[in-house]
Coordinates of C-alpha atoms and ligand atoms in Angstrom, one line a residue:
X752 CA 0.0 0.0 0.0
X753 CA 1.1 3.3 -0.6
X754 CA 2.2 5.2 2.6
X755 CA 2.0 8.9 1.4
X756 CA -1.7 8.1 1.3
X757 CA -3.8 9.7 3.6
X758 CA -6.0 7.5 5.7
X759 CA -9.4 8.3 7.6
X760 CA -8.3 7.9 11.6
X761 CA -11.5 6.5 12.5
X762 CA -14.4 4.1 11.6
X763 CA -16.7 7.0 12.2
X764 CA -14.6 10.0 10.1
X765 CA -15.1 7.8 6.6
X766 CA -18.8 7.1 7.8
X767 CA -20.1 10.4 8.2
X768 CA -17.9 11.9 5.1
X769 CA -19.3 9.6 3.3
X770 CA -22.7 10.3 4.6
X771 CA -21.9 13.8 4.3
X772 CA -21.3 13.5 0.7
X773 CA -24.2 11.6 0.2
X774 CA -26.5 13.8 1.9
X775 CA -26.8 17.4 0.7
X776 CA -28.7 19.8 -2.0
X777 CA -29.7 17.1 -3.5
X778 CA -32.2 15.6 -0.5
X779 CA -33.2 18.8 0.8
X780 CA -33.8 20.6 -2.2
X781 CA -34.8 18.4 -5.0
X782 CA -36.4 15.4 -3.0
X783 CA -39.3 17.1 -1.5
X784 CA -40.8 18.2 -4.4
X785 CA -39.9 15.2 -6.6
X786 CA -41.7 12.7 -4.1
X787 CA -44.9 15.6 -4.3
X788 CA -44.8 15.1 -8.2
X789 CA -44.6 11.6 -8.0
X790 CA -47.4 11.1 -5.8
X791 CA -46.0 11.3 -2.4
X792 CA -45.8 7.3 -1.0
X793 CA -45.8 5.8 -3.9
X794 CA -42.5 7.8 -5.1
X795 CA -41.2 6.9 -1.6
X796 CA -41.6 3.3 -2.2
X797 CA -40.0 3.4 -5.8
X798 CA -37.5 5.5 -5.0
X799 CA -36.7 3.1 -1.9
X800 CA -36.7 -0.2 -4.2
X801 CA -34.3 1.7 -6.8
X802 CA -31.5 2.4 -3.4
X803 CA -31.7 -1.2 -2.2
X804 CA -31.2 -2.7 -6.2
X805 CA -29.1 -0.3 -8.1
X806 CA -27.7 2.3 -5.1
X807 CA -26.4 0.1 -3.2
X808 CA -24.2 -2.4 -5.8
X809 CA -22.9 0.6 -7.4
X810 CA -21.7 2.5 -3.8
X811 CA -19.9 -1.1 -3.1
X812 CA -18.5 -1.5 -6.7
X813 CA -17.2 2.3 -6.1
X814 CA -16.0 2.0 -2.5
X815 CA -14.6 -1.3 -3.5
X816 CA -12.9 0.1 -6.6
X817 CA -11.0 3.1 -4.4
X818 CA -10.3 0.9 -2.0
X819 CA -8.5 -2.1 -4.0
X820 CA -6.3 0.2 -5.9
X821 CA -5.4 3.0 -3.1
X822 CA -5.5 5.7 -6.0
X823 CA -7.2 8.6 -7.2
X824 CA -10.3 8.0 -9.8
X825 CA -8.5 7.9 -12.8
X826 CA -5.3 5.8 -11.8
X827 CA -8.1 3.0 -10.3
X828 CA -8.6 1.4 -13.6
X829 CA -5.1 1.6 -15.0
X830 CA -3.6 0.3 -11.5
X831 CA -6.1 -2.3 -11.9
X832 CA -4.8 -3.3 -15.1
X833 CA -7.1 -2.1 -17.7
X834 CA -5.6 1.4 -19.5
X835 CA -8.9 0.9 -21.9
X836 CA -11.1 2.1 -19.1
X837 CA -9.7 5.3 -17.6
X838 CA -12.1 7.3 -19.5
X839 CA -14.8 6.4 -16.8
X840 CA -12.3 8.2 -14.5
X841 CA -11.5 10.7 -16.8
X842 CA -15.4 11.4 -17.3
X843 CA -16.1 10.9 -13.3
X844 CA -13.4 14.2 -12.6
X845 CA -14.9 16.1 -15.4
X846 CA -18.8 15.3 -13.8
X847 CA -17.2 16.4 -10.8
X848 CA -15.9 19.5 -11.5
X849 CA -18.8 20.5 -13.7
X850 CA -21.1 19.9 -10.4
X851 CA -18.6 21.3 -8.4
X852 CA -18.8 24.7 -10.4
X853 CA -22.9 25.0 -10.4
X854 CA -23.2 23.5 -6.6
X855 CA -21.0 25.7 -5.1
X856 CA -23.2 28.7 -6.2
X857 CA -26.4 27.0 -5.0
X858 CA -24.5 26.8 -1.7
X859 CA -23.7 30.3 -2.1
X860 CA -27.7 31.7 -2.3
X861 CA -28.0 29.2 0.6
X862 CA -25.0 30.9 2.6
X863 CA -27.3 34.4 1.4
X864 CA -29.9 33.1 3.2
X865 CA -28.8 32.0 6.4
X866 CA -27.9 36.2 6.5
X867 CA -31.3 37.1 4.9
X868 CA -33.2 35.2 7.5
X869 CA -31.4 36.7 10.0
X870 CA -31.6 40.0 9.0
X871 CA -34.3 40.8 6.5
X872 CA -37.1 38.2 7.1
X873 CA -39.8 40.9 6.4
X874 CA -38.2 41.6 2.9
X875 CA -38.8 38.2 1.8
X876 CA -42.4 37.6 3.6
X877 CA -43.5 40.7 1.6
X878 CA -42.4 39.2 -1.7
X879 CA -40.5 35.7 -1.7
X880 CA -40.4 35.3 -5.4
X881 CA -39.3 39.2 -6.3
X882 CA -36.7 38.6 -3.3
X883 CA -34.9 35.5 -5.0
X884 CA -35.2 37.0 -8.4
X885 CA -33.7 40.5 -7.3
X886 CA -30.6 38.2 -5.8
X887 CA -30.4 36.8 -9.1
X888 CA -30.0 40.3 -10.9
X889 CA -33.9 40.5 -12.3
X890 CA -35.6 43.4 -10.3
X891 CA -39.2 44.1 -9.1
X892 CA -39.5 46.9 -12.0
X893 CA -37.9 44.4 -15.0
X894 CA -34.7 45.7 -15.1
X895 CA -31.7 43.2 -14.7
X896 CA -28.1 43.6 -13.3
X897 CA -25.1 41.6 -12.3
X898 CA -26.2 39.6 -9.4
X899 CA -23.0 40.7 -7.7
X900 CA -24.6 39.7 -3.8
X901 CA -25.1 35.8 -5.2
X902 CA -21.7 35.9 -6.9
X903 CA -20.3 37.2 -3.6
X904 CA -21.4 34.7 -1.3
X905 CA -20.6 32.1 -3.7
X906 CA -16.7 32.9 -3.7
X907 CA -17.2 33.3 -0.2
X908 CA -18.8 29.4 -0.1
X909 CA -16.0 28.5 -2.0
X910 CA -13.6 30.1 0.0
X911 CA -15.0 27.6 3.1
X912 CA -14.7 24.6 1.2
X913 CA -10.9 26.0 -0.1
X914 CA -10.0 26.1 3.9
X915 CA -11.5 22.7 4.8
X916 CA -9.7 21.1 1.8
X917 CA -6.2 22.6 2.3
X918 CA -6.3 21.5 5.6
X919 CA -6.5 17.9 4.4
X920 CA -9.0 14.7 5.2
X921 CA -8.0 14.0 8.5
X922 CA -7.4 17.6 9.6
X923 CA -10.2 19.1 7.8
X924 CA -12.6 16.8 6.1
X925 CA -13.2 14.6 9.2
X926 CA -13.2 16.9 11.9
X927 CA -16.2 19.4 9.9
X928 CA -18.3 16.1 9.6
X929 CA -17.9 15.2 12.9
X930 CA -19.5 18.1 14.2
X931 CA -21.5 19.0 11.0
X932 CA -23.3 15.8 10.1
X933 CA -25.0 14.8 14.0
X934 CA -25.7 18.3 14.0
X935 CA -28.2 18.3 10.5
X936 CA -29.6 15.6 12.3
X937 CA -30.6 17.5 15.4
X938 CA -31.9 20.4 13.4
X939 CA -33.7 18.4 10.7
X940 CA -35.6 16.6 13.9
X941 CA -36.8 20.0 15.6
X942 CA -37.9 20.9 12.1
X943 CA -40.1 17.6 11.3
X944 CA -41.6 18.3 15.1
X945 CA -42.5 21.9 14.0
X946 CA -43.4 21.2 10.9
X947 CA -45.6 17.9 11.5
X948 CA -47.6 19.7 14.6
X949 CA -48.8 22.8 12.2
X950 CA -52.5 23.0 12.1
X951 CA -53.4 21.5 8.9
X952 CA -49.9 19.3 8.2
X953 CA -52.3 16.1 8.8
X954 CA -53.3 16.0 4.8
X955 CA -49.5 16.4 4.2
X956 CA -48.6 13.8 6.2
X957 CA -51.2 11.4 4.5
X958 CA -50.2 12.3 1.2
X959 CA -46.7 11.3 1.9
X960 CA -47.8 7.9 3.3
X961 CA -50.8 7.1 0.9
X962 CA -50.1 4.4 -2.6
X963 CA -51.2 6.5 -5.2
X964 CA -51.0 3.8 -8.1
X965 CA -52.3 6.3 -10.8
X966 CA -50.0 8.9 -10.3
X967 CA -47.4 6.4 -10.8
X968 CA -46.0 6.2 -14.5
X969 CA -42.3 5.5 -16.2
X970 CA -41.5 8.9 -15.6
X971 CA -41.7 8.5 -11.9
X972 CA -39.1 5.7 -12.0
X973 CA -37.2 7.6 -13.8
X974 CA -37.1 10.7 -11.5
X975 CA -36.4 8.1 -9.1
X976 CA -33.2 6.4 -10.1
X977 CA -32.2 9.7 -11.9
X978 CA -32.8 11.7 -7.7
X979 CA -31.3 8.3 -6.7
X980 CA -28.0 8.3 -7.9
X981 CA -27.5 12.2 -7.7
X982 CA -28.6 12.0 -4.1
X983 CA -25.9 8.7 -3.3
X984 CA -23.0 11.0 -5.2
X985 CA -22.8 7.4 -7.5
X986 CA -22.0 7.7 -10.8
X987 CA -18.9 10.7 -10.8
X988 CA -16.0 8.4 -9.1
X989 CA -16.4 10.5 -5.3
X990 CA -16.9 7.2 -3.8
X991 CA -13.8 5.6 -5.5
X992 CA -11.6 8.7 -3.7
X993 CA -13.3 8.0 -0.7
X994 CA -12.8 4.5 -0.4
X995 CA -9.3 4.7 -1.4
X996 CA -8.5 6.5 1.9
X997 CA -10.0 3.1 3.6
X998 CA -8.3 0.6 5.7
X999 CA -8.8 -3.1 5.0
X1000 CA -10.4 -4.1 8.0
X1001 CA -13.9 -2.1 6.9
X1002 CA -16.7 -3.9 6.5
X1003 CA -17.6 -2.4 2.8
X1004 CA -21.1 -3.7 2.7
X1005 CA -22.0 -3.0 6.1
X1006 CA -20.6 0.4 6.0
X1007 CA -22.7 1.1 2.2
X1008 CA -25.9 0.0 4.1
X1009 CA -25.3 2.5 6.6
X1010 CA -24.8 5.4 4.4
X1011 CA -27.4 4.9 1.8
X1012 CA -29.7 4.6 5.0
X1013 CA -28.5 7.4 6.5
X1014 CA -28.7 9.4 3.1
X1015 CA -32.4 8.1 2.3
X1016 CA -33.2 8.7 5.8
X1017 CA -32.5 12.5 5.4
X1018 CA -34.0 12.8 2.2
X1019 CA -37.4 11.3 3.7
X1020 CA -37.0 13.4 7.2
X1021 CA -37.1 16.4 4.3
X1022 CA -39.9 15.0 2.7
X1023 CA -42.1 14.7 5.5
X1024 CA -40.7 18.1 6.6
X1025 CA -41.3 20.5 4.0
X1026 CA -43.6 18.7 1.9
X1027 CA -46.4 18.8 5.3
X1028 CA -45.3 22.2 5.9
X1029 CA -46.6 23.5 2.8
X1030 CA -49.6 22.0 2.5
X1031 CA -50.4 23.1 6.0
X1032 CA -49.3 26.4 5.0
X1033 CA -49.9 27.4 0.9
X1034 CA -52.3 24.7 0.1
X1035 CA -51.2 22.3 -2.6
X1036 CA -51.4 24.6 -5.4
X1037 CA -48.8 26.9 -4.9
X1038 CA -46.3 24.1 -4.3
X1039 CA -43.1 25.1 -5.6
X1040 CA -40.3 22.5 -7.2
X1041 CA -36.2 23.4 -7.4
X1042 CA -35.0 26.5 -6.5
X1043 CA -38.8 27.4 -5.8
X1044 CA -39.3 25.0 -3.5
X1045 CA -36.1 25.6 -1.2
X1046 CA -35.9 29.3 -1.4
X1047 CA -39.3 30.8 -2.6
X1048 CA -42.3 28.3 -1.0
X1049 CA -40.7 27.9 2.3
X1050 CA -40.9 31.3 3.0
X1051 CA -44.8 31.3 3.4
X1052 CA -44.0 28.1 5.6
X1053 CA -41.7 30.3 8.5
X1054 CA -43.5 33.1 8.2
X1055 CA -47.1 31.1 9.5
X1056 CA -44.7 30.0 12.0
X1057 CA -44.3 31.4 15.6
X1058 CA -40.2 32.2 15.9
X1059 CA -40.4 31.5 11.9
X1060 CA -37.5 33.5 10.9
X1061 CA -35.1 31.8 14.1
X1062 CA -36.8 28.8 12.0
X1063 CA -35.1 30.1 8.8
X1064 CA -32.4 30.5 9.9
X1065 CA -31.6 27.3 11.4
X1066 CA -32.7 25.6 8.0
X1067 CA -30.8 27.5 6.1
X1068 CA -27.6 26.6 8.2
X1069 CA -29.0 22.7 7.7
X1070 CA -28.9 23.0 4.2
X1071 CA -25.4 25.0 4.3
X1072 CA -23.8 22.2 6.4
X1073 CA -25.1 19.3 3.7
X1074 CA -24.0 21.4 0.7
X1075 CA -20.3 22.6 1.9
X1076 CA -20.1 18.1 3.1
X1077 CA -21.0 17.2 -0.3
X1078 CA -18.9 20.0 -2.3
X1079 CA -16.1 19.1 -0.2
X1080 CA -16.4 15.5 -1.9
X1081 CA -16.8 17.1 -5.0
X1082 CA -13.2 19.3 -4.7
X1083 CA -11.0 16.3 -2.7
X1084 CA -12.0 14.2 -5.3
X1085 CA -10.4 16.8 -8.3
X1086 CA -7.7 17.8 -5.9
X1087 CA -6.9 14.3 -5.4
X1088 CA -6.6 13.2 -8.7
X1089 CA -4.9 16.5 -9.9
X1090 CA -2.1 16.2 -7.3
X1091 CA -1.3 12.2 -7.4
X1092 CA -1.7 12.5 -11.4
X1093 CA 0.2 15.5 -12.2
X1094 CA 2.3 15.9 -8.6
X1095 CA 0.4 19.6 -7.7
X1096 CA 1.0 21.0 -4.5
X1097 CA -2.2 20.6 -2.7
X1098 CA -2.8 23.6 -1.2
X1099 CA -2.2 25.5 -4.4
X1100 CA -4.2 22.8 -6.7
X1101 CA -7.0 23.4 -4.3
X1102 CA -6.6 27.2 -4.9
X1103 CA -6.2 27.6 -8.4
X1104 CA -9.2 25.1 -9.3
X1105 CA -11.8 26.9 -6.4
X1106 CA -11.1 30.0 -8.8
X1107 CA -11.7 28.3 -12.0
X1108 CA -15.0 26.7 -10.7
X1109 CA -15.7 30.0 -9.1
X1110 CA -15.6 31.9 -12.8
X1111 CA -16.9 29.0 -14.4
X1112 CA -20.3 29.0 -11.8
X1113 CA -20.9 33.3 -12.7
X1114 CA -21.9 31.8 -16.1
X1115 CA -24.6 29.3 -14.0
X1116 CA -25.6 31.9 -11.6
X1117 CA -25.4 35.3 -14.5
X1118 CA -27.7 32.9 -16.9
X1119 CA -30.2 32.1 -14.4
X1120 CA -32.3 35.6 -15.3
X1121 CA -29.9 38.5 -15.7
X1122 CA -27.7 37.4 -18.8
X1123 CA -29.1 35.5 -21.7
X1124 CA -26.2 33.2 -22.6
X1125 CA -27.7 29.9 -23.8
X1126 CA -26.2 25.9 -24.6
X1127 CA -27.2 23.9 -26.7
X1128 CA -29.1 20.1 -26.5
X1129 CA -30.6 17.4 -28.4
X1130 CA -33.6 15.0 -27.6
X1131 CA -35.8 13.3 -30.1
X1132 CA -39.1 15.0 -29.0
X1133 CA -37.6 18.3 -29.5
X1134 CA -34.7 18.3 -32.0
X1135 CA -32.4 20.7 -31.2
X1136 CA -33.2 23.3 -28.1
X1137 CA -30.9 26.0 -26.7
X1138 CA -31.9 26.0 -23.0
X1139 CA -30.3 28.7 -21.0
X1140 CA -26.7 28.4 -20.3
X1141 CA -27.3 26.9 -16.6
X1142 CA -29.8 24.5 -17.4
X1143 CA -27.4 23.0 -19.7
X1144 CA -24.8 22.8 -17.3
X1145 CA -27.0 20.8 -15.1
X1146 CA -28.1 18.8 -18.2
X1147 CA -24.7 17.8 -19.3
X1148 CA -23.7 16.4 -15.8
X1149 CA -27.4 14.7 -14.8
X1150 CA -28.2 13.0 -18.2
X1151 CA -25.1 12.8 -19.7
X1152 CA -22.0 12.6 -17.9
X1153 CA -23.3 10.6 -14.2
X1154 CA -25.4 7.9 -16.1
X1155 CA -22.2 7.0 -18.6
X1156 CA -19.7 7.0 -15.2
X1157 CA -21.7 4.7 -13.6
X1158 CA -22.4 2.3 -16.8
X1159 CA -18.7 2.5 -17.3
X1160 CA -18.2 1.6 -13.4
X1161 CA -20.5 -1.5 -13.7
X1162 CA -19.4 -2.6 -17.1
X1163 CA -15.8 -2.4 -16.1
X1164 CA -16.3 -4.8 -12.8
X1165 CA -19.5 -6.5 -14.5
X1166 CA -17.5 -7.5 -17.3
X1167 CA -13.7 -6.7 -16.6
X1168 CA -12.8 -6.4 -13.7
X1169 CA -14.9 -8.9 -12.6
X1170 CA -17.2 -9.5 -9.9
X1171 CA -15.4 -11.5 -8.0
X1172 CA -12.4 -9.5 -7.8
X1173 CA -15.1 -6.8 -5.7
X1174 CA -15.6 -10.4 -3.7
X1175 CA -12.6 -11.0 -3.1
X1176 CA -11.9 -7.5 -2.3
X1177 CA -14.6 -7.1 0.2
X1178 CA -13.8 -10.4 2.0
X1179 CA -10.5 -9.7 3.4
X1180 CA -9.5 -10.1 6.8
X1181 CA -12.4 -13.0 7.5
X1182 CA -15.5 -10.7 6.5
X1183 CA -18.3 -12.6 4.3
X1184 CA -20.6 -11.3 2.3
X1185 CA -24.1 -12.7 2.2
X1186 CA -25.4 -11.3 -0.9
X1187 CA -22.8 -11.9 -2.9
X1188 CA -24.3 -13.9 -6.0
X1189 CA -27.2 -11.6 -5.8
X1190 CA -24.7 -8.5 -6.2
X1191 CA -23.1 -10.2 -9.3
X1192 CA -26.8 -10.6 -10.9
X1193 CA -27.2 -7.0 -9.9
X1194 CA -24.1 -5.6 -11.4
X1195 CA -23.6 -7.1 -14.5
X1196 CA -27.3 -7.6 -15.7
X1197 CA -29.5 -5.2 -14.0
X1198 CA -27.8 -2.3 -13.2
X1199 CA -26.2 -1.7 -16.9
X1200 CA -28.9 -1.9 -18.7
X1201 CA -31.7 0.2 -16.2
X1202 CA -28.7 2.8 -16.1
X1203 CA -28.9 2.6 -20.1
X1204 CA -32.4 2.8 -20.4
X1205 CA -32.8 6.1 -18.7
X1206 CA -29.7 7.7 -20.9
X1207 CA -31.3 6.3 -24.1
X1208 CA -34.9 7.5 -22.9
X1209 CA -33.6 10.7 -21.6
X1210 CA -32.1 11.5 -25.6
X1211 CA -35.5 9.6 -26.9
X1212 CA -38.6 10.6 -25.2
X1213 CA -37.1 14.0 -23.5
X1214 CA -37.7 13.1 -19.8
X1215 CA -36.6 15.3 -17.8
X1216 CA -33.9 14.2 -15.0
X1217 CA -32.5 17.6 -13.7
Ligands
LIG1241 N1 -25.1 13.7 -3.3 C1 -25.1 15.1 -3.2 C2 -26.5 15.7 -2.9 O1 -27.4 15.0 -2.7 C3 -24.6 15.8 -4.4 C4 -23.4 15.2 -5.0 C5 -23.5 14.6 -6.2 C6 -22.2 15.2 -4.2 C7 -22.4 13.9 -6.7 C8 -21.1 14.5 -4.7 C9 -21.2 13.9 -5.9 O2 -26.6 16.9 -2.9

């Protein structure tokens, strides 16, 4: 093994930076609303049948990918003998630091609202829609500027996750998860009290509990896998980095059931947070999905709350700590392969590429209503489209670039690798595991081709994953 590597020092430091990665925008910010389109309990129930069969193969086949070669995400499938396949690395640090550059502006509006909670609540009560809009540099009388306060507090987000990373895993990584991840837990559990005992949550509460067979269709399944692997940070190599810091005494599959419970557990305490809280507050009309739903809908929710701005506050903060855990995964993931590929100083690495992704992430935040810059795409139900600049950002990494990663992952071990090399891997040091013919069903067969159905149907049929 390679001793310049670092290592995590404890059990619990991988396991909640894991977690942590897992666990961020993604659940709090895109999973309410998807489980209210896709009909509450019955998009629960998918959504949990698509973790157990495809999430949870592909976090092992990643963890166990890191952690048999010891190397960064590109260097795993050379070391492992196959040059032929480093493109899924290749492709898995260029999803990265695409993510990397719109996420860490997301977590800078999110960083603006912890402060405009604080210290303006009335200015968004009054108009929550005109206030996220003005941040974004379209005003209340039409006119559009530079959003210089978003672009601000995203180089300052940046600058947060620059200090954690220079500081190292152990040193920084391991010590902001400790304290980080039990403390989302504690705020996300006051929230679901508050949010569960509003007068009029009850209906909420059902919806997100009732089978609603006819609201179910394909679409629904494939907003589920698509919020799935986004949500598990599967399908961009993180999980290769991560397990490459991991000693071989861990028990992989144990330690991949506790993290995509953990991570599904959050995403469902959110569900039955905000999803309750709206309907007790806005009635189901005026439900809002995206960026609406975290920073525009939620602000009729705290203000029909007594203490509602304390309230926005806190969330706020919740959703800061899960974004800055899972953009740290994003950055040490580049960082790691940059330095061990090309021998970069860290500290200097990290530097260099938080300013690049910084510039990169105006163009997301600029094109999101004050500059008209657009991309391009292609689906067969529309031909060609030029959506706005940011939507094809997101577009590139969530249809394109995560679903290829992880077919290349699971056609690499499905096919080259080999199963049982991942077998052999994970039962080291006397640890068996169970399920392993099931897993090799799972990884060669299944998982490849439901991962290439929804890129095919995404081109095909236009369904929308973002
Ligand atoms: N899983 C994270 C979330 O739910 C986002 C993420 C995706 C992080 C991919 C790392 C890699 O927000």
């Amino acid at each position: 093994m390679d001793n310049n590597r670092a290592q995590w020092s404890s059990k619990l430091g991988f396991i909640l930076a894991a977690a942590g990665s897992a666990i961020g925008l993604g659940n709090i910010w895109k999973f309410p609303g998807r489980a209210f389109e896709g009909g509450g309990g019955s998009f629960l129930l998918i959504y949990l049948f698509i973790v157990i069969f495809l999430g949870m193969p592909l976090m092992l086949t990643e963890l166990s990918l890191g952690r048999a070669s010891q190397t960064n995400i590109v260097g795993t499938f050379k070391k492992l003998g196959h040059r032929g396949y480093s493109w899924v690395g290749w492709l898995g640090a260029a999803g990265a630091f695409f993510i990397t550059c719109y996420y860490s502006h997301v977590g800078g509006w999110v960083l603006r609202y912890v402060f405009s909670y604080a210290l303006e609540p009335a200015e968004i009560y009054q108009n929550p829609l005109g206030y996220f809009y003005n941040m974004l540099g379209l005003h209340p009388d039409g006119t559009t500027s530079i959003p210089w306060t978003a672009l601000l507090f995203a180089a300052a987000f940046l600058f947060l996750n620059a200090i954690i990373i220079i500081r190292g895993v152990e040193g920084g990584i391991e010590k902001f998860n400790k304290i980080g991840m039990p403390a989302l837990f504690l705020l996300l559990l006051i929230l679901l009290v508050r949010s569960i005992t509003l007068p009029g949550a009850g209906e909420g509460v059902r919806y997100m509990l009732t089978l609603d067979l006819e609201k179910v269709s394909i679409n629904t399944f494939f907003s589920a896998l698509g919020q799935a692997f986004y949500s598990l940070s599967i399908g961009m190599a993180i999980l290769i980095t991560y397990g490459s810091y991991l000693s071989k005494e861990e028990d992989l599959p144990r330690n991949t059931a506790l993290i995509c419970g953990m991570d599904t557990l959050v995403a469902f305490l959110a569900g039955f947070i905000i999803v309750p809280a709206v309907f007790a507050t806005l009635g189901r009309g005026e439900i809002g999905k995206g960026g609406g739903f975290a920073f525009v809908s939620l602000a009729g929710v705290f203000e029909g709350m007594p203490g509602g701005s304390l309230f926005g506050v806190l969330f706020y903060l919740l959703l800061l700590f899960a974004a800055l855990t899972s953009c740290i995964s994003l950055i040490e993931s580049v960082v790691a392969f940059l330095t061990e590929q090309f021998g970069w100083k860290r500290k200097w690495t990290t530097i260099v590429l938080c300013l690049v992704m910084f510039l990169i992430g105006c163009l997301y935040t600029c094109t999101q209503a004050a500059v008209p810059l657009k991309g391009i795409w292609f689906d067969g139900v529309n031909g060609i489209t030029y959506p706005p600049l940011c939507d094809f950002m997101e577009y590139l990494t969530d249809r394109l670039i995560i679903p290829l990663c992880a077919l290349g992952c699971c056609i690499f071990v499905g096919w080259v690798w080999k199963p049982e090399s991942v077998i052999a891997e994970i039962e080291q040091n006397g640890i068996r595991f169970r399920l392993a013919k099931v897993y090799t069903v799972l990884i060669r067969f299944i998982a490849p081709a439901a991962i290439l159905a929804i890129l095919l149907l995404s081109f095909i049929s236009g369904v929308t994953l973002s």
